[in-house]
PDB file of C-alpha atoms in Angstrom:
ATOM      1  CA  UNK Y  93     -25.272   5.310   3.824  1.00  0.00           C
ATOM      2  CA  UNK Y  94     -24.059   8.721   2.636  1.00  0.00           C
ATOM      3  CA  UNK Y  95     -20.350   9.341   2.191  1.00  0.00           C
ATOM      4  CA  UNK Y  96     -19.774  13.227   1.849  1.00  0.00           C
ATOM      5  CA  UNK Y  97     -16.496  13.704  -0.464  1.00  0.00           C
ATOM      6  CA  UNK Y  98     -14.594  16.287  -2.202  1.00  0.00           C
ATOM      7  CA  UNK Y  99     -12.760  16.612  -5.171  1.00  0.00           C
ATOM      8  CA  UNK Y 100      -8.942  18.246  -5.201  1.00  0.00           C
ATOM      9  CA  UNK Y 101      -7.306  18.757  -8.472  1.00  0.00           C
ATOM     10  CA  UNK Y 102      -5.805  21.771 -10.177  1.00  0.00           C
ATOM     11  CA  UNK Y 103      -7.007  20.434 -13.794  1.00  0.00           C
ATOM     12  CA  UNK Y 104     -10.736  21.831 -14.327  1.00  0.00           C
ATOM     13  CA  UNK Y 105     -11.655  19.280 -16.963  1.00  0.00           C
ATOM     14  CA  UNK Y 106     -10.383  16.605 -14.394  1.00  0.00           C
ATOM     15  CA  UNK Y 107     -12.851  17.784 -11.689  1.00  0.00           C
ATOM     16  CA  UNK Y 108     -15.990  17.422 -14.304  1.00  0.00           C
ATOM     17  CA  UNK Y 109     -14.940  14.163 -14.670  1.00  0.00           C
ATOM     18  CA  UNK Y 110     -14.790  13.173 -11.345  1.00  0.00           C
ATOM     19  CA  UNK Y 111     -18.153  15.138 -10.629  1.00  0.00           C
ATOM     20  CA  UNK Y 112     -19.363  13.017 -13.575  1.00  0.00           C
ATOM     21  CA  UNK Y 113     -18.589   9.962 -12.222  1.00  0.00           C
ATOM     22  CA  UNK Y 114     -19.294  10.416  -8.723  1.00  0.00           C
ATOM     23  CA  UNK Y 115     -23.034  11.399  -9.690  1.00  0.00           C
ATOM     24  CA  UNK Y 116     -23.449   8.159 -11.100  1.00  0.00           C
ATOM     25  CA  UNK Y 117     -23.138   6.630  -7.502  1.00  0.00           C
ATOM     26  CA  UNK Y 118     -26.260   7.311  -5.198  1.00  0.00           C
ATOM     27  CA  UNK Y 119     -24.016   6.807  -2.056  1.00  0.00           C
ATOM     28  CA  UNK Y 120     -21.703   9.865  -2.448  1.00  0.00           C
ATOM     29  CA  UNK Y 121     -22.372  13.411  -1.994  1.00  0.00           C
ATOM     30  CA  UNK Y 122     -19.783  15.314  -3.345  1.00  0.00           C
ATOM     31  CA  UNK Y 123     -19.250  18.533  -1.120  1.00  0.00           C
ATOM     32  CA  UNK Y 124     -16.734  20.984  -2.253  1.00  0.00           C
ATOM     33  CA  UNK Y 125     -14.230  20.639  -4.952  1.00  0.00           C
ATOM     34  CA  UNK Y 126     -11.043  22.492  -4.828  1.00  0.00           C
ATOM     35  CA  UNK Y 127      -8.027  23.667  -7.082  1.00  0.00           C
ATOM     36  CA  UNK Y 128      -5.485  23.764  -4.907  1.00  0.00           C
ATOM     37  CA  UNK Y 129      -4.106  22.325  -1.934  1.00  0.00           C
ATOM     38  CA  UNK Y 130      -5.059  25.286   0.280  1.00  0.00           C
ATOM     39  CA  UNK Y 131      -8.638  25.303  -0.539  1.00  0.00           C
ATOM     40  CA  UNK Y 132      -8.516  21.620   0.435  1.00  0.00           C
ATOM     41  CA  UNK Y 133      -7.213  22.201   3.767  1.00  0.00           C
ATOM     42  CA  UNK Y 134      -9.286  24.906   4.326  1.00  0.00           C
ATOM     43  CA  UNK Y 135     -12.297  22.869   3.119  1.00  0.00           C
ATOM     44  CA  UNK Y 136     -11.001  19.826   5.590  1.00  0.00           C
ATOM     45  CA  UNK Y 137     -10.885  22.085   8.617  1.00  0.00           C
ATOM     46  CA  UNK Y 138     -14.029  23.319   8.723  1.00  0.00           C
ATOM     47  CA  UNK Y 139     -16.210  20.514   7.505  1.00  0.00           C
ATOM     48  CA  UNK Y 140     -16.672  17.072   7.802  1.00  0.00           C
ATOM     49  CA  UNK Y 141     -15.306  14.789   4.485  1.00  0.00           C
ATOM     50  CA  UNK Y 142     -15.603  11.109   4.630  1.00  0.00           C
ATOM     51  CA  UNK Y 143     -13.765  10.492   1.163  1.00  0.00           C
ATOM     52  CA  UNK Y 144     -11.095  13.049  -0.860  1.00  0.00           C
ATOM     53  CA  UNK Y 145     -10.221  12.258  -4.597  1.00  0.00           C
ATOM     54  CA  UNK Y 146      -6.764  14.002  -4.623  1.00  0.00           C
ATOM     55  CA  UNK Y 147      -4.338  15.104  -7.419  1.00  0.00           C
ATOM     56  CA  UNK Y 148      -0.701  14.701  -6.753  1.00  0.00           C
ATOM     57  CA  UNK Y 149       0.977  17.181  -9.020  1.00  0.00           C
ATOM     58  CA  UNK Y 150      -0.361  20.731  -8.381  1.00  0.00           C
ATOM     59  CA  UNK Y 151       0.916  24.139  -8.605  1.00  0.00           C
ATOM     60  CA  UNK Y 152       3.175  24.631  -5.106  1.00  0.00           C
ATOM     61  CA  UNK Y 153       1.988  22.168  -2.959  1.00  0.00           C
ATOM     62  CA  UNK Y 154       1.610  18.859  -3.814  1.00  0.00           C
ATOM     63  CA  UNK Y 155      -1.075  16.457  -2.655  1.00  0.00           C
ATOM     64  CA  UNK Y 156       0.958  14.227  -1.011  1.00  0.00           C
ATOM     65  CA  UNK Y 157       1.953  17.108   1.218  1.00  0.00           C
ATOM     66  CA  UNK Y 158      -1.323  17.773   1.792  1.00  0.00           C
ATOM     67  CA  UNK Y 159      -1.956  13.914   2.729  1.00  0.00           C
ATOM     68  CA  UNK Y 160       1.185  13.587   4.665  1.00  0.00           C
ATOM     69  CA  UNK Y 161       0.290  17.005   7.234  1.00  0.00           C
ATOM     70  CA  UNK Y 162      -3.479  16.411   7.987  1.00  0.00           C
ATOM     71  CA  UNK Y 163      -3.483  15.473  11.411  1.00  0.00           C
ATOM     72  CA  UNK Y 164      -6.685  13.148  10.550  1.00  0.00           C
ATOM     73  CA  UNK Y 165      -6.868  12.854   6.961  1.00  0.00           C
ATOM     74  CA  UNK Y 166      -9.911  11.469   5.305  1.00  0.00           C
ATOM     75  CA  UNK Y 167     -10.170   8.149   3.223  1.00  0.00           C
ATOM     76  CA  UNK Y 168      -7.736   8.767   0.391  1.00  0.00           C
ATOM     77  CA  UNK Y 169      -7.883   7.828  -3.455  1.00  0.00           C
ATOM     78  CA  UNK Y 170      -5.052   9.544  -5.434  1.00  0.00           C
ATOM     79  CA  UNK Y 171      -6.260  10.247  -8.439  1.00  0.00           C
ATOM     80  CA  UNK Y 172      -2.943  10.960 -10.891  1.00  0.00           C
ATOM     81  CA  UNK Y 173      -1.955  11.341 -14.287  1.00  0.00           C
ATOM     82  CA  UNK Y 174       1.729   9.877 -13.367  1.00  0.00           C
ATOM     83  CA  UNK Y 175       2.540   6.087 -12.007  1.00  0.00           C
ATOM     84  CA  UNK Y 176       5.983   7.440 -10.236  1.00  0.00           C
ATOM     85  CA  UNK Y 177       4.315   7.989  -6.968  1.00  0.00           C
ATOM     86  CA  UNK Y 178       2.658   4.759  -6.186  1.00  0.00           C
ATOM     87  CA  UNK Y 179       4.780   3.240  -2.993  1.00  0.00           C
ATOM     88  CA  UNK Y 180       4.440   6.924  -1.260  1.00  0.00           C
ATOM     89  CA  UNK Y 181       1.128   7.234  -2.008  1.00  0.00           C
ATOM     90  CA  UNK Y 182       0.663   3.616  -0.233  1.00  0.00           C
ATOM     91  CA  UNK Y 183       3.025   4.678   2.624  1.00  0.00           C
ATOM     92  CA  UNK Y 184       0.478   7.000   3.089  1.00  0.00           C
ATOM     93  CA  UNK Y 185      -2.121   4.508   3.685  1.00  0.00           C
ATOM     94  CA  UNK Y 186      -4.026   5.779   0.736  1.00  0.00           C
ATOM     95  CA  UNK Y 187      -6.882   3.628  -0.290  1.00  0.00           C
ATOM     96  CA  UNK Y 188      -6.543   3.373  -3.899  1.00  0.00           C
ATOM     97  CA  UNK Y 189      -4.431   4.792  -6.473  1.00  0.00           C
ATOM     98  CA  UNK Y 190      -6.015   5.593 -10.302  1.00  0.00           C
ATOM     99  CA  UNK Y 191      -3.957   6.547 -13.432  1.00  0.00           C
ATOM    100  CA  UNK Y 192      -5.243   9.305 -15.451  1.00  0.00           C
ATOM    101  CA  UNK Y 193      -7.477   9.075 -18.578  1.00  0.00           C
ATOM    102  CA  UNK Y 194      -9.729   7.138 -15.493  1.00  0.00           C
ATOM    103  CA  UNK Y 195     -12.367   5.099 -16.481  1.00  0.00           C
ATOM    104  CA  UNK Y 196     -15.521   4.267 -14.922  1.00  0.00           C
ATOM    105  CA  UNK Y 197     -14.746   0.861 -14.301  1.00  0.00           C
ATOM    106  CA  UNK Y 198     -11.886   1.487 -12.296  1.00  0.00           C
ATOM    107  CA  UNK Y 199     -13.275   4.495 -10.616  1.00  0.00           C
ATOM    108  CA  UNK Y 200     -15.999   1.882  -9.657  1.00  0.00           C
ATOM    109  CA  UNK Y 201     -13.599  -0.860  -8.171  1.00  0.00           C
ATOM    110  CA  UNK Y 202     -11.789   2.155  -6.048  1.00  0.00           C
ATOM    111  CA  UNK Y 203     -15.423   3.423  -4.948  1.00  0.00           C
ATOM    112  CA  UNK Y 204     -16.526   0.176  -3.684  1.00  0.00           C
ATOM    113  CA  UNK Y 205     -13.416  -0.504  -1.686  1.00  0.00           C
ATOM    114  CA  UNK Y 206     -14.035   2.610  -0.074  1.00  0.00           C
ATOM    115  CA  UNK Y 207     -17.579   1.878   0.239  1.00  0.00           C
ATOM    116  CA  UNK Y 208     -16.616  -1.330   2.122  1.00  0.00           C
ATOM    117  CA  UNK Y 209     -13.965   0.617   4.388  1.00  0.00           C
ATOM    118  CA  UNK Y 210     -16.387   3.531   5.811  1.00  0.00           C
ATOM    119  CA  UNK Y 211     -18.882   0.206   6.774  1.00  0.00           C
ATOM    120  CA  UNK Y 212     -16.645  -0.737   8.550  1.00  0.00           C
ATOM    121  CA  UNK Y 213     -16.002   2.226  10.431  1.00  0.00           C
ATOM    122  CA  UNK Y 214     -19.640   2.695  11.420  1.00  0.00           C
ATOM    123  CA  UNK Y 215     -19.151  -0.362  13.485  1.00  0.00           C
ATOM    124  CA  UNK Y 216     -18.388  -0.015  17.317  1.00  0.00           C
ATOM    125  CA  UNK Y 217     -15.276  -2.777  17.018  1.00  0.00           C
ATOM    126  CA  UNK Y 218     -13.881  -1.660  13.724  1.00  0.00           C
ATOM    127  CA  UNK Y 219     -10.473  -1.275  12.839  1.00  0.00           C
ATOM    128  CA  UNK Y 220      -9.456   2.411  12.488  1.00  0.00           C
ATOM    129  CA  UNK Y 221      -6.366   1.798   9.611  1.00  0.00           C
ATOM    130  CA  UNK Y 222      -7.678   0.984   6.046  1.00  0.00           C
ATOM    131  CA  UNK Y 223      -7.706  -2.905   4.869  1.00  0.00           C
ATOM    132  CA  UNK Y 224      -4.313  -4.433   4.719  1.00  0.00           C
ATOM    133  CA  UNK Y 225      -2.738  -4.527   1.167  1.00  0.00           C
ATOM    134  CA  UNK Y 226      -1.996  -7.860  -0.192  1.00  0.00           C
ATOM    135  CA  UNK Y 227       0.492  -6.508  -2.828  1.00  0.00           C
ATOM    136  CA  UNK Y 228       3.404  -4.381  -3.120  1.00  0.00           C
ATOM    137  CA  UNK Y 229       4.630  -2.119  -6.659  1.00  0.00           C
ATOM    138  CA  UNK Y 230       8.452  -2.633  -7.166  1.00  0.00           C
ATOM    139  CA  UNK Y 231      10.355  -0.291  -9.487  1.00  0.00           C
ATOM    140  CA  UNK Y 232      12.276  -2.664 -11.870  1.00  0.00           C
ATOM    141  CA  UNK Y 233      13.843  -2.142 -14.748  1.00  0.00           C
ATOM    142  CA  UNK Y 234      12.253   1.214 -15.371  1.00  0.00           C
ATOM    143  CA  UNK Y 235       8.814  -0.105 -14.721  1.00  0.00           C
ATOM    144  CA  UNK Y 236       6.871  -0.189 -11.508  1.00  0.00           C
ATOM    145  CA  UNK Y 237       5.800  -4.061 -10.883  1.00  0.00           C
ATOM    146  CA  UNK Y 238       3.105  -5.300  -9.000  1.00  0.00           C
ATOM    147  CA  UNK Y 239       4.139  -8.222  -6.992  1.00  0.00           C
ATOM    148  CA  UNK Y 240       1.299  -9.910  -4.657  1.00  0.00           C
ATOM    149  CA  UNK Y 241       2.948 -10.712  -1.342  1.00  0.00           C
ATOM    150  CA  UNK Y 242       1.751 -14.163  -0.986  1.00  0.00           C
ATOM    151  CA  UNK Y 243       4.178 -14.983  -4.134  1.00  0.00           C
ATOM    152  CA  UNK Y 244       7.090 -13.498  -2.599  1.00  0.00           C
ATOM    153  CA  UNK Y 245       9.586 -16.353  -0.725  1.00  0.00           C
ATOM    154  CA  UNK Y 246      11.687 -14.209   0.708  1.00  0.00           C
ATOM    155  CA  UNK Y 247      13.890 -10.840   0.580  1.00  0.00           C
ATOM    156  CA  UNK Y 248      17.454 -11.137   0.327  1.00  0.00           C
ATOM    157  CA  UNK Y 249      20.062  -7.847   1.264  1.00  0.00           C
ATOM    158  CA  UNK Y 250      22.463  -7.162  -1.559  1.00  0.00           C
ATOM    159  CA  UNK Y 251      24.475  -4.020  -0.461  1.00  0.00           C
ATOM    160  CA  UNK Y 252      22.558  -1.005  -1.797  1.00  0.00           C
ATOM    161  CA  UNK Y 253      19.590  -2.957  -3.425  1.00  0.00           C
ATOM    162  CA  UNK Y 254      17.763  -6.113  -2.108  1.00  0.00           C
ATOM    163  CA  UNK Y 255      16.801  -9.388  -4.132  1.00  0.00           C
ATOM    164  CA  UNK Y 256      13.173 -10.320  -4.206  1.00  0.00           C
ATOM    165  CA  UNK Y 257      12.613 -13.709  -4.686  1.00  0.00           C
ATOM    166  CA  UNK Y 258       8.986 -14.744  -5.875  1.00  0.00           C
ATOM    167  CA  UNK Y 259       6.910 -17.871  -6.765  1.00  0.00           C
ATOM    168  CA  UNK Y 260       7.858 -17.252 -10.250  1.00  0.00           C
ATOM    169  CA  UNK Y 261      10.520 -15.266 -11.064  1.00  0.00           C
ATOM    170  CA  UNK Y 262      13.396 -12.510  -9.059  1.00  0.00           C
ATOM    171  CA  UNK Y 263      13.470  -8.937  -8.855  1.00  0.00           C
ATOM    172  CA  UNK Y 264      16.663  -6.559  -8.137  1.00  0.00           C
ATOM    173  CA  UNK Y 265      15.346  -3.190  -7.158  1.00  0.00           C
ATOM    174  CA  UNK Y 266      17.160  -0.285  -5.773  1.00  0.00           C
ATOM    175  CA  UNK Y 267      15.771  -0.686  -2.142  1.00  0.00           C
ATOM    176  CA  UNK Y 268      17.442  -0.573   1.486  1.00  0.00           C
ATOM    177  CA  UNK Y 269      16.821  -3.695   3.271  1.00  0.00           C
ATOM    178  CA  UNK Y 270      15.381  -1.784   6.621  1.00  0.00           C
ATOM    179  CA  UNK Y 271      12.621   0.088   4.748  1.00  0.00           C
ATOM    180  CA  UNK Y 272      11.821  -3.206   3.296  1.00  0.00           C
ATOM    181  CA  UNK Y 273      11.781  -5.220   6.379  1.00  0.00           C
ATOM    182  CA  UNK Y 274       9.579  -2.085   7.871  1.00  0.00           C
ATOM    183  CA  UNK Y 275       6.636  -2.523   4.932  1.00  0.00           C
ATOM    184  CA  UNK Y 276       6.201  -5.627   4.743  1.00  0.00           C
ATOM    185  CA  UNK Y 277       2.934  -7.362   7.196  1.00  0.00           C
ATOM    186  CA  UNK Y 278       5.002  -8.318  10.199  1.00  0.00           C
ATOM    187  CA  UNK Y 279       2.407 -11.137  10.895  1.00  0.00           C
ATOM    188  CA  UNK Y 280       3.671 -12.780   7.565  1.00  0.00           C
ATOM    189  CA  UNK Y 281       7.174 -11.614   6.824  1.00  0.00           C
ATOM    190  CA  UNK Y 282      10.036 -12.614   9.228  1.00  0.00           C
ATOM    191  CA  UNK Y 283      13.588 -11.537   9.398  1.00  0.00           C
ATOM    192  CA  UNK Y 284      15.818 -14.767  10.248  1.00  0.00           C
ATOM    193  CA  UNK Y 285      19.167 -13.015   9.356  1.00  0.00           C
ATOM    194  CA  UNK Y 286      21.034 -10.306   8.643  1.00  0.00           C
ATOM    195  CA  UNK Y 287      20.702 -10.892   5.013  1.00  0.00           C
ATOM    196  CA  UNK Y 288      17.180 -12.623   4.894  1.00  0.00           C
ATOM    197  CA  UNK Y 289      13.247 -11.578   5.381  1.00  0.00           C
ATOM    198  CA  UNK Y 290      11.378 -15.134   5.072  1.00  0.00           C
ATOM    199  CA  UNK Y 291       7.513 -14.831   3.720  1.00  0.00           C
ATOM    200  CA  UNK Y 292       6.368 -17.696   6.627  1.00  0.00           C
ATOM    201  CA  UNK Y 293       3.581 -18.576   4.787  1.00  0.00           C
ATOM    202  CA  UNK Y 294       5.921 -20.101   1.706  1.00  0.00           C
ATOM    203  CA  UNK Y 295       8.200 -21.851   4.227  1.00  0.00           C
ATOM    204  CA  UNK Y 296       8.168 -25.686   3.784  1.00  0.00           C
ATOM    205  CA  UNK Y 297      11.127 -26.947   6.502  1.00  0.00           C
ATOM    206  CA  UNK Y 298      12.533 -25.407   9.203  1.00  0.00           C
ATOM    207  CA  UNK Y 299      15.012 -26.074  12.285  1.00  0.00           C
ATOM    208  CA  UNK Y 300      16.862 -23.274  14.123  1.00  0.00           C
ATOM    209  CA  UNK Y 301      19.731 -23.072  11.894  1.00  0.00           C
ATOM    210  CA  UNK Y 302      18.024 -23.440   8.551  1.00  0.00           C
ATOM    211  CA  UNK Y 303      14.857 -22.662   6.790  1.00  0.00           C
ATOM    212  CA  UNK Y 304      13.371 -23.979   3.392  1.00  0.00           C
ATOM    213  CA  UNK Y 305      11.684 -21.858   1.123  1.00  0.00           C
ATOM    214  CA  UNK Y 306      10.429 -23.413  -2.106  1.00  0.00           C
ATOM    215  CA  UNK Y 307      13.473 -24.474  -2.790  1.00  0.00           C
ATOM    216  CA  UNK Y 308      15.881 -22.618  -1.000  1.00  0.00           C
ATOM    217  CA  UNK Y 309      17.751 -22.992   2.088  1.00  0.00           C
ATOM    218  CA  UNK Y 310      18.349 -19.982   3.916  1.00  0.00           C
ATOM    219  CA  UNK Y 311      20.499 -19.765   7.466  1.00  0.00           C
ATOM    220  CA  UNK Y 312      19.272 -18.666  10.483  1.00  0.00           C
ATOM    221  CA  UNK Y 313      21.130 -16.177  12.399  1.00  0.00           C
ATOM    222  CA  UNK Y 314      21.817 -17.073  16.098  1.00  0.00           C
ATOM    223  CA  UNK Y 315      19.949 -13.439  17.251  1.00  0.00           C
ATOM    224  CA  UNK Y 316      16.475 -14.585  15.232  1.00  0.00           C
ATOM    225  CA  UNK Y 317      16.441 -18.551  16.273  1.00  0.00           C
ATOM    226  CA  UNK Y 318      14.651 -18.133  19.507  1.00  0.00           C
ATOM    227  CA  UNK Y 319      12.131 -15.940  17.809  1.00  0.00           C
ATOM    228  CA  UNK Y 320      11.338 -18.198  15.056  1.00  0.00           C
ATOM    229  CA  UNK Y 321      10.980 -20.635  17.143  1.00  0.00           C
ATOM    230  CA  UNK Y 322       8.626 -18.917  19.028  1.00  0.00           C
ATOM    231  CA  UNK Y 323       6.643 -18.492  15.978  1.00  0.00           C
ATOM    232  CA  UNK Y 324       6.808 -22.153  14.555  1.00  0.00           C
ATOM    233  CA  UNK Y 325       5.681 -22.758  19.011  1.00  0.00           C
ATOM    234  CA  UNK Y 326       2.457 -21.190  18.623  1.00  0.00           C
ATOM    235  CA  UNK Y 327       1.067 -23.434  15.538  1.00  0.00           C
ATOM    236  CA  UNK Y 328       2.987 -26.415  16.434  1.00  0.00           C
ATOM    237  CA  UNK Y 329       0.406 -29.606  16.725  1.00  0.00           C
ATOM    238  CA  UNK Y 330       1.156 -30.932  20.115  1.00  0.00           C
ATOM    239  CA  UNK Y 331       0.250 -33.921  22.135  1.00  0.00           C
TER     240      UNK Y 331
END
């Protein structure tokens, strides 16, 4: 397995450090490097690149522009000296996102997932998006917060922010309902009001006006019954 990559940062001494890193990995063949976002897209046009490690913050175009106009970007690991961007850069479908001074052990981690991903692509039945995320980063309080999403019980609208109630504790953040219904795995996360996203997973009771959620009881909206029901249908134990 060979996974040809490139480097694009506007920071030389960052670049040796990737290149340092990379070498140590017999599986990646590091093919151009680039300073700027045009050299990337140039580079990215005319050859083939399984894997980019991509700055954010360069001079007049930013990586994330970059990422958000390929037509058929490469695997993506943003590779940043600033923790602001995290939630775009996971819009994105990036695969991993590192924090500048990087070390080798979390270069590692982010190489391996990526390692796992393009083995999967080699196979005929593979999917073509990169593996689901099983956590979200909130901004709260001034601090982004990493909140797995099998802890969350549900999502609750409050105006111009929305109230995320976990396992263990509840986070206001400065979020519009919508985008958050739109993030969140739809195979796990169900809205059952106008007020209330449901994780399904966490729900312990449920009839078609009511739904219990470690220790909540939430109302069902008349619009969202039939379709919770048809959810609750297709694992119901029957005769």
């Amino acid at each position: 397995m060979e996974i040809k990559c490139i480097i694009v940062d506007d920071e030389a001494l960052a670049r040796e450090g990737l290149k340092k890193y990379i070498r140590t990995f017999d599986f990646l063949s590091l093919i151009a490097t680039c300073n700027n976002v045009a050299s990337a897209r140039e580079t990215l046009e005319n050859t083939a690149v399984d894997l980019m490690f991509l700055d954010i913050n360069m001079p007049k175009v930013s990586g994330l522009h970059l990422l958000e106009t390929l037509s058929d970007p490469p695997m993506t690991i943003l590779v940043t000296a600033y923790p602001d961007y995290a939630l775009e850069g996971f819009r994105l479908n990036v695969l991993d996102y590192l924090l500048k001074p990087l070390s080798l052990q979390r270069f590692n981690q982010a190489v391996l997932k990526a390692k796992d991903y393009f083995g999967l692509q080699q196979q005929p039945a593979a999917a073509l998006n990169p593996p689901a995320l099983d956590y979200i980063f909130v901004k709260h309080k001034q601090l982004y917060e990493k909140v797995m999403l099998s802890d969350i019980l549900f999502v609750e609208s409050m105006q111009n922010y929305v109230l995320i109630q976990t396992i263990h504790t509840k986070i206001i953040a400065y979020l519009t309902f919508k985008n958050v219904e739109q993030q969140l795995p739809a195979d796990s996360f169900l809205r059952i009001h106008k007020s209330y996203i449901v994780n399904l997973q966490q729900v312990n009771k449920l009839d078609s006006n009511m739904v219990q959620v470690g220790g909540h009881t939430l109302p069902v909206s008349r619009s969202q019954r039939e379709l919770l029901m048809q959810v609750v249908n297709k694992r119901l134990l029957s005769k």
